[in-house]
Structures are given as structure tokens and as C-alpha cells.
Tab-separated table of C-alpha atoms and ligand atoms in Angstrom:
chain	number	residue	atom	x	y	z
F	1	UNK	CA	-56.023	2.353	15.152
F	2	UNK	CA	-55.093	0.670	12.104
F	3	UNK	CA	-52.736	2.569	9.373
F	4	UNK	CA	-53.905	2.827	6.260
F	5	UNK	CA	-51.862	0.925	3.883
F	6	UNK	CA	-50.973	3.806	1.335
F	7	UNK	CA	-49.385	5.692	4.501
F	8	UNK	CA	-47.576	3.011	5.460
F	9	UNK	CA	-46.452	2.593	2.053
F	10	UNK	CA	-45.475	6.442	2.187
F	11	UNK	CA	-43.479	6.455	5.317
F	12	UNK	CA	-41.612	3.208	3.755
F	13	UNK	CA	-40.738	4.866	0.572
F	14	UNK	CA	-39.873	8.343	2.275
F	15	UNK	CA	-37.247	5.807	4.794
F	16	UNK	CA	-35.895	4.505	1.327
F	17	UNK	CA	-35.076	7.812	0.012
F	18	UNK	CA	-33.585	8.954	2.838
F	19	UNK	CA	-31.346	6.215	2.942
F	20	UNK	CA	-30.515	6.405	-0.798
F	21	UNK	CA	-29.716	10.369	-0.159
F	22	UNK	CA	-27.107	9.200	2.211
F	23	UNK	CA	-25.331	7.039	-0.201
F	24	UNK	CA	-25.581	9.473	-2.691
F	25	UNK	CA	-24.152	11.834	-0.683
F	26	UNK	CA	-21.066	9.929	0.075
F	27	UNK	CA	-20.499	8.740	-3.403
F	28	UNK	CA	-17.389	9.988	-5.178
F	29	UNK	CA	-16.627	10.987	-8.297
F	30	UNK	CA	-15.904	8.245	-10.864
F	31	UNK	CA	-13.096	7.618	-13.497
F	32	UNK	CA	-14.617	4.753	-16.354
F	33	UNK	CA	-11.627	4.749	-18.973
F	34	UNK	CA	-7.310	5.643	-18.668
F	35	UNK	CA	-6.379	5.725	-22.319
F	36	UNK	CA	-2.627	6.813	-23.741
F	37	UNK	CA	-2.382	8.035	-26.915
F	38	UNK	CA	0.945	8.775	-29.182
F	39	UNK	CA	0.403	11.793	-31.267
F	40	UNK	CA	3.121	13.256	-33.198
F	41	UNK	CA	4.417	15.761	-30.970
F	42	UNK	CA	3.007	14.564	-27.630
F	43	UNK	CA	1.918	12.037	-25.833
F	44	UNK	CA	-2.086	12.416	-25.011
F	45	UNK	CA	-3.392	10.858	-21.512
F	46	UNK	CA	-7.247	10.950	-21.590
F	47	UNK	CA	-9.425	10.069	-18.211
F	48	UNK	CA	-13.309	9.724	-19.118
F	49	UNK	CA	-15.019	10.931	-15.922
F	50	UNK	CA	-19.345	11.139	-14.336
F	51	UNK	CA	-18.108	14.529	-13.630
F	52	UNK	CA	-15.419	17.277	-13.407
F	53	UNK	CA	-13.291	17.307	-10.618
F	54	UNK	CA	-10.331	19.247	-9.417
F	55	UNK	CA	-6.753	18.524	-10.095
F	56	UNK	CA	-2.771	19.070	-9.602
F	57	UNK	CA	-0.597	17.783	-11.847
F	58	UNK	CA	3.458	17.883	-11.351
F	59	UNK	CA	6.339	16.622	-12.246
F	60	UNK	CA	8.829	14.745	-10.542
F	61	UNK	CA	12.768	13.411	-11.159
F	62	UNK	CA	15.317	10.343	-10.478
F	63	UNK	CA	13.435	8.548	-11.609
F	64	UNK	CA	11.085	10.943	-14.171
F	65	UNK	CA	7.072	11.168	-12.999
F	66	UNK	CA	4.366	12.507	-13.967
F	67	UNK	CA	1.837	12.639	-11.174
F	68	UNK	CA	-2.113	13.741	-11.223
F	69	UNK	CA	-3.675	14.101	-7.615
F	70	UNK	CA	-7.751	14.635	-7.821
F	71	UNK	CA	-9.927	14.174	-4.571
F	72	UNK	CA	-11.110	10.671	-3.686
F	73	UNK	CA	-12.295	9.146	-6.700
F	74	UNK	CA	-13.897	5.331	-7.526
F	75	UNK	CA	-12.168	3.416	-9.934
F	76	UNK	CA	-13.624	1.579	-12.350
F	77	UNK	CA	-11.081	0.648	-14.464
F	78	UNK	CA	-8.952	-2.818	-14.538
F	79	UNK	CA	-6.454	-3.452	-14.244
F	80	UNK	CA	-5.488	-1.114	-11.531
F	81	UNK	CA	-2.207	-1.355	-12.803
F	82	UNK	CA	-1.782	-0.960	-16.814
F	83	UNK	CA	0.868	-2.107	-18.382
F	84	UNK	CA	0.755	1.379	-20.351
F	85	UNK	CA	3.960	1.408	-22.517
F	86	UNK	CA	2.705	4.273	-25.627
F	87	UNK	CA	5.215	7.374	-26.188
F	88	UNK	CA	6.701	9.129	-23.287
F	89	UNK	CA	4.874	6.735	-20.910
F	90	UNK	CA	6.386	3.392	-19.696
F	91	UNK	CA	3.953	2.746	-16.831
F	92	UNK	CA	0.842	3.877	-15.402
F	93	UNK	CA	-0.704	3.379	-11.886
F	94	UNK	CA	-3.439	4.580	-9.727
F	95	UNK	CA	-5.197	4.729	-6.467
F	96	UNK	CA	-5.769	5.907	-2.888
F	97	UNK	CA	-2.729	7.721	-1.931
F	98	UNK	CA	-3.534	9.634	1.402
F	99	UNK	CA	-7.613	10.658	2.696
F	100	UNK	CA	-9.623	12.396	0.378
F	101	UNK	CA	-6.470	11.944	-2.511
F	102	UNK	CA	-6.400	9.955	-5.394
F	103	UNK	CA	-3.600	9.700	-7.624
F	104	UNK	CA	-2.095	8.979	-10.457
F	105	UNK	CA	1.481	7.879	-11.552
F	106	UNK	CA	2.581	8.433	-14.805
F	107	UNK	CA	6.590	6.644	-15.366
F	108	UNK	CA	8.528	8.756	-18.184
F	109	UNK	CA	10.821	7.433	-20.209
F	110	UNK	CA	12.684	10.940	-20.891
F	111	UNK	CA	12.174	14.303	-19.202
F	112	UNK	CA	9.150	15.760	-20.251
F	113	UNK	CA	7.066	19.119	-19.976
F	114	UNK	CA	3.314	19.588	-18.957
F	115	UNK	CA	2.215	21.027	-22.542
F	116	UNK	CA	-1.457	21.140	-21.880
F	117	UNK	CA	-4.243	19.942	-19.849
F	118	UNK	CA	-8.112	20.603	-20.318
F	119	UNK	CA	-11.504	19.456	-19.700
F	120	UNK	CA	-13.653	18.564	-22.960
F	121	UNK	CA	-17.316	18.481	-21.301
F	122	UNK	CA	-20.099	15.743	-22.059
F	123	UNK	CA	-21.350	15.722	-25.215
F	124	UNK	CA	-24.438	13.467	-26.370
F	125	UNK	CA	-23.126	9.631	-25.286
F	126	UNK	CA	-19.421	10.639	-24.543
F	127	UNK	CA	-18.558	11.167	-21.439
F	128	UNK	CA	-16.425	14.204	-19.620
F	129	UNK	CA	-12.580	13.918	-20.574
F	130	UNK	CA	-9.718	15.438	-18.961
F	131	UNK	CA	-6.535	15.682	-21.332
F	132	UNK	CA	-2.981	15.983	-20.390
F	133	UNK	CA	-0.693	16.365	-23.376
F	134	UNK	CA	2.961	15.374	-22.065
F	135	UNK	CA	5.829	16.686	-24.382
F	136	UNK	CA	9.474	16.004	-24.649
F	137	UNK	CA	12.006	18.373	-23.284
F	138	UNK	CA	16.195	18.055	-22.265
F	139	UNK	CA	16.860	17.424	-18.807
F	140	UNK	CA	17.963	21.243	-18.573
F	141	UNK	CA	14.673	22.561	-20.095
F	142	UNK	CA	12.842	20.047	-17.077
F	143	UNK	CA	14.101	21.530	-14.563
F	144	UNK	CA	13.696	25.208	-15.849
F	145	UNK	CA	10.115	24.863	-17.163
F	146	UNK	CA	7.386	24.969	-14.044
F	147	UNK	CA	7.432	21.681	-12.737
F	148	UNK	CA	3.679	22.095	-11.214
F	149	UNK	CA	-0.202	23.652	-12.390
F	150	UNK	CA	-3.394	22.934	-11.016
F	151	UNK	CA	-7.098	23.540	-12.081
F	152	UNK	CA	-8.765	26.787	-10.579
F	153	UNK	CA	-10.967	24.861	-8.556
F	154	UNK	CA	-7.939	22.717	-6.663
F	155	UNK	CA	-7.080	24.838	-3.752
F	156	UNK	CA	-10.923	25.294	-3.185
F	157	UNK	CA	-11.492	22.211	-3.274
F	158	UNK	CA	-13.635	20.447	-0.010
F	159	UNK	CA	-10.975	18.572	1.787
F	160	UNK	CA	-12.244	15.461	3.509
F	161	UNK	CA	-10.981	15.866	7.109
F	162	UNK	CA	-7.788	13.343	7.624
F	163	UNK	CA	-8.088	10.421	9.047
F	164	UNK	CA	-4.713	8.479	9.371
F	165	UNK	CA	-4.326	4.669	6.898
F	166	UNK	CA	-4.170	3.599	11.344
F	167	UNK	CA	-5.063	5.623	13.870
F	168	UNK	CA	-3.277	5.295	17.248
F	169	UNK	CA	-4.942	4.137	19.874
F	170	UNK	CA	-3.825	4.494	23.179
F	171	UNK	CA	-3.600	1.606	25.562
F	172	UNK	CA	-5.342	1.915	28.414
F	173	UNK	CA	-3.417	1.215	31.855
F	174	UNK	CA	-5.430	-2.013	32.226
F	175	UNK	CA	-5.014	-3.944	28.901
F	176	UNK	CA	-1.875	-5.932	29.799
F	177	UNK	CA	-2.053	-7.378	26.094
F	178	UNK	CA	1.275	-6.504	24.208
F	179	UNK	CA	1.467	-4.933	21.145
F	180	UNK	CA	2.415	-6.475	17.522
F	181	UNK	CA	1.632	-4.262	14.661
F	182	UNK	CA	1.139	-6.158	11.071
F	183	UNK	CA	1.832	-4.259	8.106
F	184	UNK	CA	0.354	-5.285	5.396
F	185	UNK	CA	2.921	-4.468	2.338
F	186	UNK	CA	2.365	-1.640	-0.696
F	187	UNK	CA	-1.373	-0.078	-0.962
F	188	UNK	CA	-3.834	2.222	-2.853
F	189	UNK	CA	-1.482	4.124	-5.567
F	190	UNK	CA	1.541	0.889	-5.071
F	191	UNK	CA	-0.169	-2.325	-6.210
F	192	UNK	CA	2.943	-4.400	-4.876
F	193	UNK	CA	3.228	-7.871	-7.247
F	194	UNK	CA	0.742	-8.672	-9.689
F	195	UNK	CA	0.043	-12.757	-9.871
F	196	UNK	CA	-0.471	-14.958	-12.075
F	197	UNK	CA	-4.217	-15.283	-12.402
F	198	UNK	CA	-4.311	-10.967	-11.544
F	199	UNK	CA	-4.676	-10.833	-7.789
F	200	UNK	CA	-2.711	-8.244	-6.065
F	201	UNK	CA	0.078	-8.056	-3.514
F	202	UNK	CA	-1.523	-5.439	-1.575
F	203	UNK	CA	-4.610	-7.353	-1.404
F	204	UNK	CA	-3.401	-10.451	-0.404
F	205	UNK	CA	-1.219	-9.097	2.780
F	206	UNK	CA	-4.443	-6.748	3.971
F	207	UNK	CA	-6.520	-10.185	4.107
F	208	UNK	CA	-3.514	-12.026	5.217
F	209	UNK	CA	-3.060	-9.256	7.701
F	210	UNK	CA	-6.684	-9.361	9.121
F	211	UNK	CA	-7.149	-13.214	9.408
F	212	UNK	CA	-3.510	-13.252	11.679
F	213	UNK	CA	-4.891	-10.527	13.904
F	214	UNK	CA	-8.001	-12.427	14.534
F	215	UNK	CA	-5.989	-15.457	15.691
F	216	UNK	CA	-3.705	-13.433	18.063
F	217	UNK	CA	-6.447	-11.249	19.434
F	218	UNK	CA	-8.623	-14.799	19.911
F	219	UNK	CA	-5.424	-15.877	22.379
F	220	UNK	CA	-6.107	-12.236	24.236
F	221	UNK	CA	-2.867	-12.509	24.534
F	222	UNK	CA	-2.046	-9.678	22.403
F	223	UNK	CA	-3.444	-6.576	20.825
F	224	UNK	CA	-2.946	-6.243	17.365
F	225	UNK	CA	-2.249	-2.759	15.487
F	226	UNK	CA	-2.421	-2.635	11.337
F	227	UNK	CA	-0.680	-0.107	9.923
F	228	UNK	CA	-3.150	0.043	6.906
F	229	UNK	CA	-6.996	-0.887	7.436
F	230	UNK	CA	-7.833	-0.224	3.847
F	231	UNK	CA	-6.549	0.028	0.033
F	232	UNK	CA	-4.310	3.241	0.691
F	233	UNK	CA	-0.725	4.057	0.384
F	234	UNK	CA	1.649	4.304	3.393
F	235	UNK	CA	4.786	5.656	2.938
F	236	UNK	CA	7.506	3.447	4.414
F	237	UNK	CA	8.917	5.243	7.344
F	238	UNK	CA	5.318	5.702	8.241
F	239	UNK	CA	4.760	2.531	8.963
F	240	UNK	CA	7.661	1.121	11.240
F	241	UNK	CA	6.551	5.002	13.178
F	242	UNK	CA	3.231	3.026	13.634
F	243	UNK	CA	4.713	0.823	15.669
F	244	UNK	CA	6.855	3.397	17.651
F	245	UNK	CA	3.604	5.468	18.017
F	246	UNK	CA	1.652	2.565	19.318
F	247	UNK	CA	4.296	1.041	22.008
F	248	UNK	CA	4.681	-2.121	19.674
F	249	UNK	CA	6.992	-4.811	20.883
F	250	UNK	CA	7.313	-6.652	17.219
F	251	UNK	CA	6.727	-5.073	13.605
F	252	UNK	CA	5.896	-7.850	10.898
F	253	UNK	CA	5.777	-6.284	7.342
F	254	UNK	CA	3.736	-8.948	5.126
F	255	UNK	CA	4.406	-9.372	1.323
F	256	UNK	CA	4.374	-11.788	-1.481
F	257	UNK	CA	6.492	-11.173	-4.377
F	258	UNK	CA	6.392	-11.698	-8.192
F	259	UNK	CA	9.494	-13.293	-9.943
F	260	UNK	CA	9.828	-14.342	-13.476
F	261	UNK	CA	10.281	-18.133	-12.643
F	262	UNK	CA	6.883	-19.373	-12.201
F	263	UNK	CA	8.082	-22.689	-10.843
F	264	UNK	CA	10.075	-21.413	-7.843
F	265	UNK	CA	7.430	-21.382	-4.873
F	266	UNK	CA	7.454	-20.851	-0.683
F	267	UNK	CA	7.350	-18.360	1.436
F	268	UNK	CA	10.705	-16.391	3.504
F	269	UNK	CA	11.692	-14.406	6.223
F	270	UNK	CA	14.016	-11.115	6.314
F	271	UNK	CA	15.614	-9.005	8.682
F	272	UNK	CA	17.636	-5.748	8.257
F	273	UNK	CA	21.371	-5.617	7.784
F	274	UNK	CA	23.660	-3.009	5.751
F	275	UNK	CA	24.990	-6.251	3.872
F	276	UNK	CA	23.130	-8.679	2.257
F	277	UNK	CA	22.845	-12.234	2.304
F	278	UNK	CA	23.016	-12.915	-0.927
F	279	UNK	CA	22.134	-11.137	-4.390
F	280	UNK	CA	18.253	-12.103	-4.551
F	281	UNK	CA	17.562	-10.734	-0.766
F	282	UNK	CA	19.426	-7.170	-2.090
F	283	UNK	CA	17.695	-7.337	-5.226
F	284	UNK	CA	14.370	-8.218	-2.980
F	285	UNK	CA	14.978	-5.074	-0.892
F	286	UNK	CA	15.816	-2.848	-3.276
F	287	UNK	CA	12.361	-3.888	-5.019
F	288	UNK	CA	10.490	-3.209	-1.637
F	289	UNK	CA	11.858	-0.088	-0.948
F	290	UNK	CA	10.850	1.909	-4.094
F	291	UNK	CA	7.405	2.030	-3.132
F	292	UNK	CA	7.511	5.758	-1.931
F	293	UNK	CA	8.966	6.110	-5.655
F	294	UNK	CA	6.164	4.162	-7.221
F	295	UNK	CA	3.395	5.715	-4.871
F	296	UNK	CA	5.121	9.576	-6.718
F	297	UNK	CA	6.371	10.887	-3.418
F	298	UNK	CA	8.593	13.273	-3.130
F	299	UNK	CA	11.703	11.962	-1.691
F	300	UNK	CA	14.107	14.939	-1.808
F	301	UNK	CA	14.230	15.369	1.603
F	302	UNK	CA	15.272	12.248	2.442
F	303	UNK	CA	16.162	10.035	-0.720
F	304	UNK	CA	19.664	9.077	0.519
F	305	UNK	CA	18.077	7.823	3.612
F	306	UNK	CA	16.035	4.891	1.543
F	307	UNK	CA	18.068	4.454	-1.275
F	308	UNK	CA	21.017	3.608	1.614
F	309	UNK	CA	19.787	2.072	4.769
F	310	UNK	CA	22.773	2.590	7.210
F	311	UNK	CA	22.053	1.115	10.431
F	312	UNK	CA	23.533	2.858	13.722
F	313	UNK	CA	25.126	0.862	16.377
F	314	UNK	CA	22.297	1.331	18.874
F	315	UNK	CA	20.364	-0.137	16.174
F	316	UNK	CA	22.839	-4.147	17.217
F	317	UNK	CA	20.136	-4.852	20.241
F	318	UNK	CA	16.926	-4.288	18.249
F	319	UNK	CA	18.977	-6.629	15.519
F	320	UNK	CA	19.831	-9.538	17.466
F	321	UNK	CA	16.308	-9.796	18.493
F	322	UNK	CA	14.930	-9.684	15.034
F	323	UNK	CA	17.063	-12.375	14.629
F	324	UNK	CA	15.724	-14.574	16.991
F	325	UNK	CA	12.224	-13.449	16.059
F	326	UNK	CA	13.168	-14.472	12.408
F	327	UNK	CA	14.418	-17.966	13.560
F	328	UNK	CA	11.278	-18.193	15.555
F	329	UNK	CA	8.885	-17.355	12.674
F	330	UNK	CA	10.892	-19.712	10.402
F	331	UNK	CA	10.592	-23.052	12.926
F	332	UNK	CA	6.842	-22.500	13.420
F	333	UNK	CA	6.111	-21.506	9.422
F	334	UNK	CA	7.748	-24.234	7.959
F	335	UNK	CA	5.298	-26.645	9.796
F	336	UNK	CA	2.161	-25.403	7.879
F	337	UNK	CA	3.636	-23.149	4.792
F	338	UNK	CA	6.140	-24.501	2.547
F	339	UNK	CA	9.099	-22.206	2.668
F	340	UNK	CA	12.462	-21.683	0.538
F	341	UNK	CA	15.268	-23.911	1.125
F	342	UNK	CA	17.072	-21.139	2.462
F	343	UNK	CA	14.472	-19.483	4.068
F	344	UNK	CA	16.257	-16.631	6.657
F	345	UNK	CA	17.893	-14.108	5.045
F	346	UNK	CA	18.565	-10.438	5.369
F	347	UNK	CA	19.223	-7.044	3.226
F	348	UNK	CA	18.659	-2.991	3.889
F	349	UNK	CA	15.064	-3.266	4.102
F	350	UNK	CA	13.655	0.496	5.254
F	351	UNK	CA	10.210	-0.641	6.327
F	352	UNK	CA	12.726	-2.596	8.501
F	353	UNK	CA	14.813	0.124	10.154
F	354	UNK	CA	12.842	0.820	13.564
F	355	UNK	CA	15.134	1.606	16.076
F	356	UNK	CA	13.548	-0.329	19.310
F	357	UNK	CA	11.325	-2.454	17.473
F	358	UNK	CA	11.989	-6.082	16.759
F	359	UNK	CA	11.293	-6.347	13.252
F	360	UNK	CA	10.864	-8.927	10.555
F	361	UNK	CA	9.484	-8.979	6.805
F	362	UNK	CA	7.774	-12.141	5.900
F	363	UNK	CA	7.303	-13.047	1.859
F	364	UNK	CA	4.502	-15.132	2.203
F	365	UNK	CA	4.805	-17.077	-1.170
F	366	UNK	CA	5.273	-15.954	-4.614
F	367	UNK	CA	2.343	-14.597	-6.655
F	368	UNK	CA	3.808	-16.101	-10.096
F	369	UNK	CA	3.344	-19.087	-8.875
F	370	UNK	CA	0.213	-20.827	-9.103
F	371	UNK	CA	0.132	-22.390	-6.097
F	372	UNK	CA	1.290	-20.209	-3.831
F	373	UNK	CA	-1.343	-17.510	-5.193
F	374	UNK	CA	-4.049	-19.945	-4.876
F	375	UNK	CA	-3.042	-20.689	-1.106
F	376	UNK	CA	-2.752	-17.145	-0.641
F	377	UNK	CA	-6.190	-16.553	-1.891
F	378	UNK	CA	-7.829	-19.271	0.418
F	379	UNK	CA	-9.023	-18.275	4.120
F	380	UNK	CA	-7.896	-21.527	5.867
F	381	UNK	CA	-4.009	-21.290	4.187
F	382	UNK	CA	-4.455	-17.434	5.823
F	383	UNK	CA	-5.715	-18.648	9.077
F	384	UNK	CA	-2.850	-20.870	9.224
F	385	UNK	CA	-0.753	-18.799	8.696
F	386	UNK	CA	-2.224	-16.359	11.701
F	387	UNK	CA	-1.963	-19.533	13.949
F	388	UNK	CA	2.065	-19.922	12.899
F	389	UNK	CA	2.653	-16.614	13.837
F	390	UNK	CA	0.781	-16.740	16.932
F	391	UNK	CA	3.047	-19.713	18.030
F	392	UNK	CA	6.146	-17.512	16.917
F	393	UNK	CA	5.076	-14.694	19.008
F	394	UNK	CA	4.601	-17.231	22.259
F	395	UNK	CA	7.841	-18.224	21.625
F	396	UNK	CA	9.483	-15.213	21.214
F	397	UNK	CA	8.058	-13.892	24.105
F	398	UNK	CA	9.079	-16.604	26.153
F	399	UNK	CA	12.126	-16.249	25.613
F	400	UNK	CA	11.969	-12.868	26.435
F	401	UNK	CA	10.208	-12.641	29.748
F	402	UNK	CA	12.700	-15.740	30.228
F	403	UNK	CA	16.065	-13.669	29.457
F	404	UNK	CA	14.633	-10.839	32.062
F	405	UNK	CA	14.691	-12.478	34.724
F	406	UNK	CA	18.039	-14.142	34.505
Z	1	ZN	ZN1	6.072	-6.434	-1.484
């Protein structure tokens, strides 16, 4: 029997709807306009929002933060990273920062005090605000004054049940592949380097990331762990613990940096070590390591530990073979990637400082250069690089297996 075409016309549309109730379902909450505003007492931060949403806002110090968690929102604002110098504030961020958490991070230029925050609903064509009036205070008065409030409706807030930036998998007996785990550098709430033409860092190494562990999964020679699979922040001793976690047998952390020459091009390759090569691989480090600090997390607990990295003496074994993995990944790069003249060099890295994990940080290029970021942007420059490090790896492997048995 033949449907009549009204009911078939029904079912379809009652299949659409039920699809669109899905995605409606799943779609967050979302910020249109950041604005900062100097008023003569304060300093006024206004988000226009679709809706109101919970939030936490606290303060933080060495260096002085402001930072404003909400659950998972959409952003649609760019740049993702303003260059917000008004009042109080010298720099604003935001993005993912862990599951179900968005944030923002507000940089202070002097202490300051939480002196109001409040939701002005809709009203005819504007759209819901949240304000945040930030006023100045002495250092003293900072640290007396409450240094964290939140909206009623924060701690009942529905929490998103947390998934990890990389889950673990476990290997099962079988898959004889080993394990390398790429981490693509900075993420969600740490945009990394901004280039030239307004691509960011933390882009770039997640694609970079992906197209390498398609070529060394293609050889089946290896299994390939990310320690990020999306925009989100990782904190840094997170992400060499990936690698502990998943058995890995080399850690490379990808970046591509930002410098104020925008002639010097080519890609490097770092290693850990308490002393630096020279003044622009500290400098480098130093740079790379704040990204807890520009992601707002709390680093009380173990601020000396980043700020210093000391490296123990059982740490010498795991550091001779990062050497040779860096001298590897330099003689195979060079051949499709142009790379500094002095292109292996080494500082206090932390993402760096696994203790049984041959480790190596590769700068890809420089995104203030034009050249570089438009290499960096093209798939076959990324697959190239994959196939580089895929030769590295079979190298350094060799070598291994080779060293074993003597
Ligand atoms: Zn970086």
C-alpha cells in the first residue's frame, strides 16, 4: 500500500524536529560582546549574553588576576584574545579551561577588589549583561578583602560529567605498537602566539598534531596518544603525566612562537636542562612555562616547582636520550622544514620534565613570520612534517632496540 504523501511529509518533518531538539539540547549558552570600560572609580567589564548563566569570580596574585569561570559557553567574539589595555585591565583572555568550564582571565595592573557584579536582564533589543566593577585597593587591603563570590545559582549548577582533554587508553596485550604522545602546545583559555595574519598557536599545533599522528599510525608502527583532542587548556604537568599514564616511550610538545622580528623564520628543537643554551632558549622557556599563569590557575601549591625546573640526577638517563632524540628530529627536519641556524638547543622547559620519558619540544616556525605561518597553515607543509618525524622516530628507535642488545 502506497503512503499518502502528506504522511510521508509528516513523519519527515516530525524526524527533522527531533533532530533539531537534539541540537538544541546540546547547545550552550552564548557570550556576543567582552567590552572594558574606565569609569572614574572602577573599571567596568560588561559580557552581553542569549541568557543568564552561573558564575565564580576570584582573584588571584604574583602575578594579579582576575578570573570569571561560567559553565561551557560558545564564543562568539574575535579575537579570542583582546588586546584589552582600559583601567585596571592590561589583558583579557578566554576559553575552554577544563569540561563543562569556561573562563575568563582578566591581567591587573595593580591589586584590585571585586566591588560589584550583577546581571542587568534583556530589555527591548539589548541583550542580557553581566557587570563586574573591578576597583583599586593596596596590596594589604587584597589580601584582606574576600578574594572569591559566586552567583546563587553556581554551586547548583548542572555539572557536565568530566571527561579528561585525553583519555587513557589502555593497551591491550596484543598491540605491539609503541607509544609516542604529541602534545599539541597552549589551548582553550591560553591562545599560545598570535600570527601575523591572526591564526593561533594552539590551533596550528592541534592540526599539526593530528596530520603527524596520521602518518605514524599509517606506518602501524606506532600508536599515537594526544594529550589534547580539542580547544581546551591542559595544565603543564598534566601533560608530560599523559605520557606516564599511557606507557609512552617519547613526549613531543609542538609549538610555534611569536617574536617581534618578522624576518627571522624556521623551525627548532629543545630539550630540558637547568642551564640554558643561550639567552633566547631561557627567554623561550620562560615564555612556555607561564601558561598555567595565563590559563588563571592556581599555582600556590606548586609555583616554585615551574618557576624553577631543577632536574634530579635520575632525571641524566631520560636526558641523554632526549638528546639523541633531539639530534634525530633535527637531521630528518631540516630535509623538508627550514630550521634555525642553530637549531638544538635547550632551557628548563616544565612540559619537559618527565622523569622516564624521552622528551623533546619542537617550535615549528614562527607565527610573525609570514611564511612560516602560511606553511603552517597548509596540510601538505603539516604532512611533511608528520613524515619527518616519523623518520626521527625509526631512527631513534633503531638505535634503541640496537643499544639493547649490545
Ligand atoms: Zn608555545
Amino acid at each position: 500500500m502506497r503512503m499518502p504523501n502528506f504522511i510521508r511529509f509528516l513523519l519527515f518533518a516530525v524526524a527533522i524536529l527531533a533532530v533539531l531538539d537534539d541540537v538544541w539540547a546540546e547547545r550552550l549558552p552564548a557570550i556576543s560582546g567582552v567590552r572594558v570600560g574606565l569609569h572614574p572609580e572602577q573599571t567596568r567589564l560588561v559580557f552581553e549574553m542569549d541568557q543568564a548563566v552561573p558564575y565564580k569570580i576570584f582573584t588571584l596574585s604574583d602575578p594579579f588576576r582576575v578570573v570569571i569561570d561560567f559553565p561551557e559557553v560558545s564564543w562568539r567574539v574575535s579575537p579570542a584574545r583582546m588586546r584589552a589595555s582600559v583601567g585596571l585591565v592590561s589583558g583579557l583572555r578566554f576559553g575552554l579551561f577544563q569540561p563543562g568550564n569556561s573562563r575568563v582571565v582578566v591581567d591587573i595592573n595593580t591589586p584590585a577588589a571585586i566591588a560589584k557584579h550583577f546581571v542587568i536582564p534583556r530589555k527591548g533589543e539589548k541583550s542580557l549583561r553581566f557587570v563586574l566593577d573591578l576597583k583599586p585597593v593596596s596590596r594589604a587591603a587584597f589580601f584582606a578583602a574576600p578574594r572569591s563570590t559566586e552567583s546563587r545559582s553556581w554551586a547548583k549548577r548542572k555539572r557536565k560529567p568530566s571527561t579528561p582533554a585525553a583519555p587513557a587508553r589502555p593497551r591491550s596485550r596484543e598491540d605491539k605498537r609503541r607509544v609516542i604522545v604529541l602534545d599539541p602546545g597552549h589551548g582553550g583559555v591560553d591562545p599560545g602566539a598570535v600570527g601575523v595574519t591572526g591564526s593561533y598557536e594552539k590551533k596550528i599545533t592541534l592540526t599539526v598534531a593530528r596530520a603527524a599522528k596520521q602518518v605514524l599510525e599509517a606506518s602501524g608502527r606506532y600508536r599515537v596518544v594526544l594529550t589534547r583532542t580539542r580547544d581546551i587548556y591542559v595544565r603543564l604537568r598534566d601533560r608530560f603525566e599523559i605520557a606516564h599514564v599511557n606507557k609512552a616511550e617519547m613526549f613531543l610538545s609542538l609549538h610555534a612562537d611569536s617574536i617581534a622580528s618578522r624576518k627571522i623564520g624556521g623551525g627548532s628543537i629543545y630539550t630540558l636542562s637547568d642551564k640554558a643554551s643561550d639567552k633566547e632558549a631561557e627567554d623561550l622557556a620562560q615564555k612556555e612555562n607561564k601558561s598555567d599563569i595565563i590559563a588563571g590557575a592556581d599555582l600556590s601549591a606548586y609555583a616554585s616547582e615551574v618557576s624553577r625546573v631543577l632536574i634530579d640526577l635520575a632525571q641524566n638517563d631520560t636526558n641523554r636520550e632526549s638528546w639523541h632524540l633531539a639530534k634525530m628530529l633535527v637531521g630528518e627536519l631540516k630535509k623538508d622544514i627550514k630550521l634555525l641556524r642553530t637549531s638544538h638547543r635547550y632551557a628548563g622547559f616544565a612540559v619537559l620534565k618527565s622523569p622516564n620519558v624521552p622528551s623533546a619540544l619542537i617550535e615549528l616556525g614562527y607565527l610573525s613570520n609570514r611564511t612560516d605561518e602560511k606553511n603552517l597553515k597548509n596540510p601538505k607543509y603539516r604532512k611533511a612534517i608528520g613524515k619527518a618525524i616519523l623518520r626521527a622516530a625509526d631512527r631513534y628507535f633503531a638505535r634503541k632496540t640496537l643499544n639493547n642488545r649490545s
